[in-house]
Short mmCIF file of C-alpha atoms in Angstrom, two decimals:
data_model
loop_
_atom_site.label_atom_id
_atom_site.label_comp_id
_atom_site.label_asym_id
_atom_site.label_seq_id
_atom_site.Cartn_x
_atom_site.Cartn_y
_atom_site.Cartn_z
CA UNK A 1 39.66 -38.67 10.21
CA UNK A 2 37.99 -35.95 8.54
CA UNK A 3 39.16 -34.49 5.29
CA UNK A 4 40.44 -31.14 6.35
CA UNK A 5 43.01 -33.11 9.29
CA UNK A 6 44.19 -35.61 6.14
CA UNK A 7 47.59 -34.03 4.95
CA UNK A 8 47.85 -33.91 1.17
CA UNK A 9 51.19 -33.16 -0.86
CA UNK A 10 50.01 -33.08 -4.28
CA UNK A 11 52.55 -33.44 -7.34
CA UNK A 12 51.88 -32.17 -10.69
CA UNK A 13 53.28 -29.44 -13.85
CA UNK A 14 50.80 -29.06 -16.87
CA UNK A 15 47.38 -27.61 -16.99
CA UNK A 16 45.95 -31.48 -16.80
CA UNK A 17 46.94 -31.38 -13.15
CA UNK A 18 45.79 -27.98 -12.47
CA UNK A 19 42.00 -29.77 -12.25
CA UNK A 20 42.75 -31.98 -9.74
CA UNK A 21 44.73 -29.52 -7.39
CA UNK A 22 41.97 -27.41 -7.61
CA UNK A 23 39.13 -29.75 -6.48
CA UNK A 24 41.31 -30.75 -3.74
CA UNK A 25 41.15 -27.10 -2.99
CA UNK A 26 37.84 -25.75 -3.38
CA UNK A 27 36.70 -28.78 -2.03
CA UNK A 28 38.42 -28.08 1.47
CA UNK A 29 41.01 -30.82 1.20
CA UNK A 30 43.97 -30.29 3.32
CA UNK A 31 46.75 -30.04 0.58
CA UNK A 32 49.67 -28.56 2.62
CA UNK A 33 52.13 -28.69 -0.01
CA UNK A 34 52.80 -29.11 -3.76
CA UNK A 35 55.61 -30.26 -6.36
CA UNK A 36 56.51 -29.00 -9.79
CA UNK A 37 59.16 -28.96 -12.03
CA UNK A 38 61.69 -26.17 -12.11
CA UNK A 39 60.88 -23.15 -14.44
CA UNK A 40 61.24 -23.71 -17.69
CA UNK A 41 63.91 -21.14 -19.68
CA UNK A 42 61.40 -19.81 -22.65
CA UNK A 43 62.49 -17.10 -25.31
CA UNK A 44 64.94 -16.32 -27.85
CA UNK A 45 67.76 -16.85 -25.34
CA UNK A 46 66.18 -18.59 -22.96
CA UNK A 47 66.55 -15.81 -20.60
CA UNK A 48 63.11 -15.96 -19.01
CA UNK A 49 61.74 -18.45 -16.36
CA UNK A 50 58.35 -19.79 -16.96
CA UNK A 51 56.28 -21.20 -14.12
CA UNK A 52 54.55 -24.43 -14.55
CA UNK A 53 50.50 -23.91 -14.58
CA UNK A 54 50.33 -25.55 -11.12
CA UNK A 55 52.81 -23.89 -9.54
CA UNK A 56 50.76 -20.65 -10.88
CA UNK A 57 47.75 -22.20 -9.35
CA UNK A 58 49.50 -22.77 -5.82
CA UNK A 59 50.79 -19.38 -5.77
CA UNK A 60 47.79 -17.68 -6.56
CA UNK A 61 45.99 -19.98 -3.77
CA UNK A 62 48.93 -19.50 -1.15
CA UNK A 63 50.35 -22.90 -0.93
CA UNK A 64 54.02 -23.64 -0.88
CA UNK A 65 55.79 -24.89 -3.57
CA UNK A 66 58.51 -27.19 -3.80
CA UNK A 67 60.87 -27.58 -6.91
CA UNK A 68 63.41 -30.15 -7.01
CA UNK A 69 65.59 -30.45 -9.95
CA UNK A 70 66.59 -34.04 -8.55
CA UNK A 71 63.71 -36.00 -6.63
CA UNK A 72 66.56 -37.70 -4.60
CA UNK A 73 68.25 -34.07 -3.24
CA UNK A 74 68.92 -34.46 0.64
CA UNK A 75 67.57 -30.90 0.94
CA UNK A 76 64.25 -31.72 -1.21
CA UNK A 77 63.73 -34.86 0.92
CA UNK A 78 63.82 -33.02 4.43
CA UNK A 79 61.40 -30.49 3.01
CA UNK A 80 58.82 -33.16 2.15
CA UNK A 81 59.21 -34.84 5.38
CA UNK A 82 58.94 -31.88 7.24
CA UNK A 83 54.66 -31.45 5.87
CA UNK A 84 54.21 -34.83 7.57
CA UNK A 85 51.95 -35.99 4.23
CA UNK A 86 49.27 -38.44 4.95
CA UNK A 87 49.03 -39.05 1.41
CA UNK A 88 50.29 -37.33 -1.48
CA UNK A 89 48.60 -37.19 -4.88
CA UNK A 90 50.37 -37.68 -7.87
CA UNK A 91 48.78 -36.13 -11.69
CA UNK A 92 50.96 -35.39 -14.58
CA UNK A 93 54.41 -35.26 -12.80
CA UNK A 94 57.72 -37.29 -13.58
CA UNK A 95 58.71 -41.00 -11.83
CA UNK A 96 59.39 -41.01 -8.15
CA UNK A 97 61.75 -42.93 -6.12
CA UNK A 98 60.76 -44.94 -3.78
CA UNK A 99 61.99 -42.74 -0.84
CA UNK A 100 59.27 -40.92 -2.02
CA UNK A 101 56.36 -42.30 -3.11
CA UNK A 102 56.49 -44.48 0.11
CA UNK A 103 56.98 -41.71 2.41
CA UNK A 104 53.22 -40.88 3.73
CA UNK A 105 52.06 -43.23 5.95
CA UNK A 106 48.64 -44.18 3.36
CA UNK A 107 51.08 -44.29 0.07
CA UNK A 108 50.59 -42.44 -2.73
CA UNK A 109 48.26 -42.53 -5.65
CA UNK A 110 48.36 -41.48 -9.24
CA UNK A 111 45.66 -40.55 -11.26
CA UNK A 112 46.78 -41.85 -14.92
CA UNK A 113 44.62 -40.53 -18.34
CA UNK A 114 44.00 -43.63 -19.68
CA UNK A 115 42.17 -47.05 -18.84
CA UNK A 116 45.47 -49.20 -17.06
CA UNK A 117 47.15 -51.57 -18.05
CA UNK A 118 46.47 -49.80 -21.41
CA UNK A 119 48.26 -46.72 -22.75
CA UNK A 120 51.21 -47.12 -19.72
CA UNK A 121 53.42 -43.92 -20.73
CA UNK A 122 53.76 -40.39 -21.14
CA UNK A 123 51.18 -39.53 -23.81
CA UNK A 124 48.52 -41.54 -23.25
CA UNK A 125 45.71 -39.30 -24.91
CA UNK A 126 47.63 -38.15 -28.12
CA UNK A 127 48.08 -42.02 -28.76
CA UNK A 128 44.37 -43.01 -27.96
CA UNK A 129 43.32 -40.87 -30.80
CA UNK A 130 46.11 -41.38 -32.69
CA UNK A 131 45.02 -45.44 -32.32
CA UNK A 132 41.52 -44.45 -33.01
CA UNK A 133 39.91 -45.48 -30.02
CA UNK A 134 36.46 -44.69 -29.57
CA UNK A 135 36.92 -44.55 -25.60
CA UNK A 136 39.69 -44.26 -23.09
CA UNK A 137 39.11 -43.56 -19.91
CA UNK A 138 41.36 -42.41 -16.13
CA UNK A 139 42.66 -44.52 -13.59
CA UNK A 140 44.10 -43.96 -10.09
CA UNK A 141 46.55 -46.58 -8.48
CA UNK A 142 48.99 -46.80 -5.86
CA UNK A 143 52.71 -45.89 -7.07
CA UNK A 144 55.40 -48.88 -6.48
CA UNK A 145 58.75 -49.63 -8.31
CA UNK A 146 58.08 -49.59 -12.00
CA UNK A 147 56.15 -46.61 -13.72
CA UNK A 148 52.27 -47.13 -14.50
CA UNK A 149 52.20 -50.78 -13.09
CA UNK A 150 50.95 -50.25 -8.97
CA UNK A 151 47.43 -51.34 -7.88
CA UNK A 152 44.76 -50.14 -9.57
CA UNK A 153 42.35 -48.34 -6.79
CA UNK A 154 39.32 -47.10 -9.51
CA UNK A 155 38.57 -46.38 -12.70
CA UNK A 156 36.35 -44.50 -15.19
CA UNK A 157 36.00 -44.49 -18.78
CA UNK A 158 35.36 -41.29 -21.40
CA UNK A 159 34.01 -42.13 -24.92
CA UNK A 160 35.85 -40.99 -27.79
CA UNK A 161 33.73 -39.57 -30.87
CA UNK A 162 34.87 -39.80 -34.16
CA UNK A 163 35.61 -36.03 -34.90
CA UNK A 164 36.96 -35.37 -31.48
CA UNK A 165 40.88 -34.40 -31.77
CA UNK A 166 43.34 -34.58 -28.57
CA UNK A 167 42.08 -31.44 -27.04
CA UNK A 168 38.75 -31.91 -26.78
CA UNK A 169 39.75 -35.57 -25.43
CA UNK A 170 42.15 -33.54 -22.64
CA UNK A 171 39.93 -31.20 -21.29
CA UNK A 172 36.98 -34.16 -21.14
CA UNK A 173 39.27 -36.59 -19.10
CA UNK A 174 41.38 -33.52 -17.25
CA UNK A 175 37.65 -33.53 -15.64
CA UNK A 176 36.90 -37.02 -15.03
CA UNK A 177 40.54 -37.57 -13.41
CA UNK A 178 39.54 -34.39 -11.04
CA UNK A 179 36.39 -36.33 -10.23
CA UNK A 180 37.99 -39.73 -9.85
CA UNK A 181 41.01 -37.42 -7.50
CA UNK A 182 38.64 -36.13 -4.85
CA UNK A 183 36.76 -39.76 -4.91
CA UNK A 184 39.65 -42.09 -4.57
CA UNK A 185 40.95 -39.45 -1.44
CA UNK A 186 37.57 -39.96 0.25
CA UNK A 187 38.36 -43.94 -0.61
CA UNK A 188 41.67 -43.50 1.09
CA UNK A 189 40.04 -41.66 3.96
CA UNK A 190 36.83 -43.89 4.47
CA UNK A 191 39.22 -46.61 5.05
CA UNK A 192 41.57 -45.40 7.05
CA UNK A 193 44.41 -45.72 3.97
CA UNK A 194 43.84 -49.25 3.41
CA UNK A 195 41.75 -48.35 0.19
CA UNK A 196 40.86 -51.88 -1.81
CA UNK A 197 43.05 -51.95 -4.99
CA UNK A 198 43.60 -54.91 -7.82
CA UNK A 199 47.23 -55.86 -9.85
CA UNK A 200 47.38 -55.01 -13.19
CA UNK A 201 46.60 -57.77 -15.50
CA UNK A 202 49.56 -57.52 -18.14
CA UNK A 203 47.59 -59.17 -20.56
CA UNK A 204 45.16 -56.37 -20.92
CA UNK A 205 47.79 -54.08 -21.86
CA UNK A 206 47.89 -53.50 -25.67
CA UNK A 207 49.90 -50.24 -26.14
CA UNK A 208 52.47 -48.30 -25.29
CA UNK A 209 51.91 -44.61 -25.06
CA UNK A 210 55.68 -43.14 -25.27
CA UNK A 211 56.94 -39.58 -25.21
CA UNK A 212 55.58 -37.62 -28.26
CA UNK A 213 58.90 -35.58 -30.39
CA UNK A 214 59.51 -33.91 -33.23
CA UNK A 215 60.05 -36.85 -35.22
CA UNK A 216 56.65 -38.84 -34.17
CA UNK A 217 54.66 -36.04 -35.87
CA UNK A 218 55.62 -36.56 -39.40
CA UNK A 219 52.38 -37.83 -41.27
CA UNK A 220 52.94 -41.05 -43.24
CA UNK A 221 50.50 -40.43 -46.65
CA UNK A 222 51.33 -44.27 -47.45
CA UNK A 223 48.98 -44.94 -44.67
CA UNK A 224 45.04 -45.13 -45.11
CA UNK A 225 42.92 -42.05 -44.84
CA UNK A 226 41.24 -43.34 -41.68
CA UNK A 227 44.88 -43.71 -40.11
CA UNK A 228 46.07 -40.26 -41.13
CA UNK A 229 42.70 -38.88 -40.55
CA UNK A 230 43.18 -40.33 -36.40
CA UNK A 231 47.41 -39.15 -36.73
CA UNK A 232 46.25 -35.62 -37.45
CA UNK A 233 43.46 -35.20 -34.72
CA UNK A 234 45.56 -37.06 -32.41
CA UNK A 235 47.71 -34.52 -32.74
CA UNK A 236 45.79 -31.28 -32.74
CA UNK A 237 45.87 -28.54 -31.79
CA UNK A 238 49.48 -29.55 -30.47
CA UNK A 239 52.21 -30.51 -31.09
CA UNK A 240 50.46 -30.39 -34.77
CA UNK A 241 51.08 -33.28 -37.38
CA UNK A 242 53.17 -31.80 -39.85
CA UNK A 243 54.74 -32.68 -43.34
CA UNK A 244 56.68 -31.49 -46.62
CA UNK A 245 55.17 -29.77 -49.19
CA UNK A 246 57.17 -30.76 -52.22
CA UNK A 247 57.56 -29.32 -55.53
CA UNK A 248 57.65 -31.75 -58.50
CA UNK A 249 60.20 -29.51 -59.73
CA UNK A 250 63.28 -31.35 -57.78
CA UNK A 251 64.83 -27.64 -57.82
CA UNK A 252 62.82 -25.62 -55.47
CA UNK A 253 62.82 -26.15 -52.05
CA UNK A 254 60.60 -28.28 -49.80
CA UNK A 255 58.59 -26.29 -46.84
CA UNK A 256 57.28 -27.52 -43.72
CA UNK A 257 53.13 -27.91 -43.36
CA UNK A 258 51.43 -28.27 -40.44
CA UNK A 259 48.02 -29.69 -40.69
CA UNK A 260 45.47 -29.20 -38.00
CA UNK A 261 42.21 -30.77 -39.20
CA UNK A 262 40.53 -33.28 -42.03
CA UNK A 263 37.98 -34.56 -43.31
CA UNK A 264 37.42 -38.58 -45.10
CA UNK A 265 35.71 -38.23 -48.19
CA UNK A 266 35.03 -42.03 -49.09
CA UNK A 267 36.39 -41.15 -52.76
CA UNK A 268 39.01 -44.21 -53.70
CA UNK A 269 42.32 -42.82 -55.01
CA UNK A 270 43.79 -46.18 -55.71
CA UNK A 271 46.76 -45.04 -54.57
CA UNK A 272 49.61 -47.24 -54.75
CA UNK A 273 49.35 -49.72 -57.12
CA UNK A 274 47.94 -49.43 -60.89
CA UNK A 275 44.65 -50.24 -61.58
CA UNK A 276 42.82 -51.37 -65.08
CA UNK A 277 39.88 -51.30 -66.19
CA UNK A 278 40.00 -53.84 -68.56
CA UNK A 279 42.03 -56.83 -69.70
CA UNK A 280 45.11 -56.79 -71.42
CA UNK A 281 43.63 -57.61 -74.79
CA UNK A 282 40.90 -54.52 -74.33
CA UNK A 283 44.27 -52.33 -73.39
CA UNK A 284 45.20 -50.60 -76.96
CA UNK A 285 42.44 -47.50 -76.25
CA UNK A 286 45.01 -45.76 -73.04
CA UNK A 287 41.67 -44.29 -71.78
CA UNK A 288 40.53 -48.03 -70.61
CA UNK A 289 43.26 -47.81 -68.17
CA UNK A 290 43.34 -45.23 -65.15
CA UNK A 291 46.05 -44.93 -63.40
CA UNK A 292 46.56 -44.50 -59.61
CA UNK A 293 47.12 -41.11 -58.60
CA UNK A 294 51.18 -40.53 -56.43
CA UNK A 295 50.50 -40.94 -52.92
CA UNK A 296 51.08 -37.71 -51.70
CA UNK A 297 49.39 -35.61 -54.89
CA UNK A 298 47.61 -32.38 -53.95
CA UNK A 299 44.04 -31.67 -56.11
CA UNK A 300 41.94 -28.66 -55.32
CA UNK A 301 37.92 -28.67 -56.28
CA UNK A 302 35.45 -26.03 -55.11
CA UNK A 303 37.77 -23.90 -53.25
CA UNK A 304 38.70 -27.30 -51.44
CA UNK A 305 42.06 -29.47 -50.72
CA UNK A 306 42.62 -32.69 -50.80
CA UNK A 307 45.72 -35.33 -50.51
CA UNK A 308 45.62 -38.45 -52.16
CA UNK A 309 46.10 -41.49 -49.54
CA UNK A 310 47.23 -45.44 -49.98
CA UNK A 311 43.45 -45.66 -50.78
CA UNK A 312 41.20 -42.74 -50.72
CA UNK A 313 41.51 -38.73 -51.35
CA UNK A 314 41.45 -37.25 -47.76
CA UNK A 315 40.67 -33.38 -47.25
CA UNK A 316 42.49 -30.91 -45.48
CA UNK A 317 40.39 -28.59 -43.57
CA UNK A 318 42.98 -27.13 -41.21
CA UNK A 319 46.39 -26.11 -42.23
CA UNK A 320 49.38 -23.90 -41.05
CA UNK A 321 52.02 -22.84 -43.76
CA UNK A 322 55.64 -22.25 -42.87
CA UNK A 323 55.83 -18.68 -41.43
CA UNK A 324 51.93 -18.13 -41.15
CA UNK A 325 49.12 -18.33 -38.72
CA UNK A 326 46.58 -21.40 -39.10
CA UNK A 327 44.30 -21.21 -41.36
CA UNK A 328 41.60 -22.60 -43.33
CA UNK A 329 42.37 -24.52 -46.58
CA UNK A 330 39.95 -22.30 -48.60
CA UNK A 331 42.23 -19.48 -47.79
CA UNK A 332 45.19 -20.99 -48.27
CA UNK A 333 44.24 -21.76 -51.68
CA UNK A 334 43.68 -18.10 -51.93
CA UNK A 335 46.94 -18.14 -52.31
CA UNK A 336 48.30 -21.63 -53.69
CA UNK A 337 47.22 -21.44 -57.17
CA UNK A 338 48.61 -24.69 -58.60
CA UNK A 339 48.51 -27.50 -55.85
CA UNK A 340 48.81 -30.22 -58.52
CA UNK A 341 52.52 -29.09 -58.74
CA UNK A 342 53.40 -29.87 -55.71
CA UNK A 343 53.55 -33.19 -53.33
CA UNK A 344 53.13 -33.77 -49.49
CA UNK A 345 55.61 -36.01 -47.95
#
């Protein structure tokens, strides 16, 4: 069988799937249908219906769309029997039944940003960086009962550098799962569906990557820098890490601050516990004894911010104040004349 005669329902919503559909596409793979979420209600009132970027990319390319709220719909199933898939090709979707994913007569494949059993889950680049890895990588394998655990068919790993935050880590990989697309359907097809493909080895797996909220955001300055440092880029440019800026003064309110980008500086805070210089029968001169600095305490230098950590002064770079556009921390201090009165939490 030659590519254009294998029928290809490919399943996807976000712009991470749009790269696959479209090598399948200008590649001359026969993708005869494709499967999104419904429109999502955006706007003060939710009055207006926002397409998902692949079902934008199908449109614009003339390929039908299907949308089922529920994956199990009578009506939805008949429609997907009635393209006859081959195969169908799964990036960035939702869980299928089994009625579905077992459907085409050669299965159906996922391709998965992250190196399996590893980072099984919904965000598995957001908590790569978060982790601090300094790789991760994509995986494609055959769907069966339980999410993220079917045969592994191939994989390919993406190094992680040190300053790179989660988009730079998307767009890298949203590539390399294209690639690894296209070359596990030519698998599929040079062996007439009965592509090779391994079991997970459980043991291998060492986190979970779970649904990022609201809630998961919310920066921890009790942690190291090097942890908050990874939180933040892990995080960036969305959903954003975000956290309280506090005034001493118990009486004014808190406000909500994003932060988008920082830096380690190396310079010990010796945050959270007290710390002497000297004995206690040197202790009568108060100047023999720093103090740590409150976890949490804001210092600006040089037209430059920084946070005190559990054990060193981390910089902010990047920041977005309640109400304002993101911006750098010089300007914000344009602004934010006394940041020694004030606490992130």
């Amino acid at each position: 069988m030659e590519k254009k005669n294998l029928r290809i329902v490919f399943m996807g919503t976000p712009e991470f799937a749009v790269g696959s559909l479209q090598r399948l596409v200008e590649n001359g793979y026969n993708v005869v249908a494709v499967v999104t979420q419904p429109d999502k209600p955006v706007g003060r009132h939710a009055s207006v219906l926002r397409p998902s970027p692949v079902k934008e990319y199908a449109l614009a390319h003339g390929l039908p769309v299907l949308q089922p709220l529920k994956m199990k719909d009578e009506h939805f199933l008949e429609q997907l029997r009635s393209y006859d898939a081959d195969l169908q090709v799964v990036v960035a979707f939702r869980m299928l039944p089994e009625v579905v994913w077992a459907m085409p007569r050669f299965g159906t494949f996922n391709v998965h940003a992250a190196l399996l059993p590893d980072y099984r889950g919904a965000a598995p680049i957001n908590w790569a960086v978060i982790n601090g890895e300094t790789r991760t990588g994509v995986t494609t394998f055959f769907l069966d009962h339980d999410i993220d655990t079917g045969r592994i068919i191939a994989q390919r790993q993406f190094p992680i550098p040190d300053d790179a935050d989660v988009e730079y880590v998307y767009d890298g990989l949203m590539q390399l799962g294209a690639e690894l697309c296209t070359d596990t359907v030519d698998l599929v097809l040079s062996t007439d569906g009965n592509a090779p493909s391994q079991p997970q080895q459980d043991s291998d797996a060492h986190h979970a990557a779970p649904k990022i909220f609201k809630e998961t955001c919310a920066i921890d300055f009790s942690l190291t820098a090097k942890r908050i440092y990874d939180f933040v880029r892990g995080l960036s440019p969305a959903p954003g890490a975000w956290c309280m800026l506090t005034p001493r003064d118990a009486n004014a309110p808190a406000q909500v601050l994003k932060i988008y980008k920082t830096a380690k500086t190396g310079e010990s805070s010796a945050g959270g516990a007290l710390v002497s210089s000297a004995p206690d029968h040197k202790a009568a001169n108060t100047h023999d004894q720093p103090t740590s600095v409150e976890v949490g305490t804001l210092k600006a230098e040089n037209r430059r911010l920084f946070v005190a950590t559990v054990d060193e002064w981390l910089e902010i770079l990047e920041l977005q104040p309640a109400g304002k556009k993101r911006m750098a921390a010089r300007d914000y201090l344009n602004g934010f004349q006394h940041p020694e009165h004030f606490l992130l939490k």
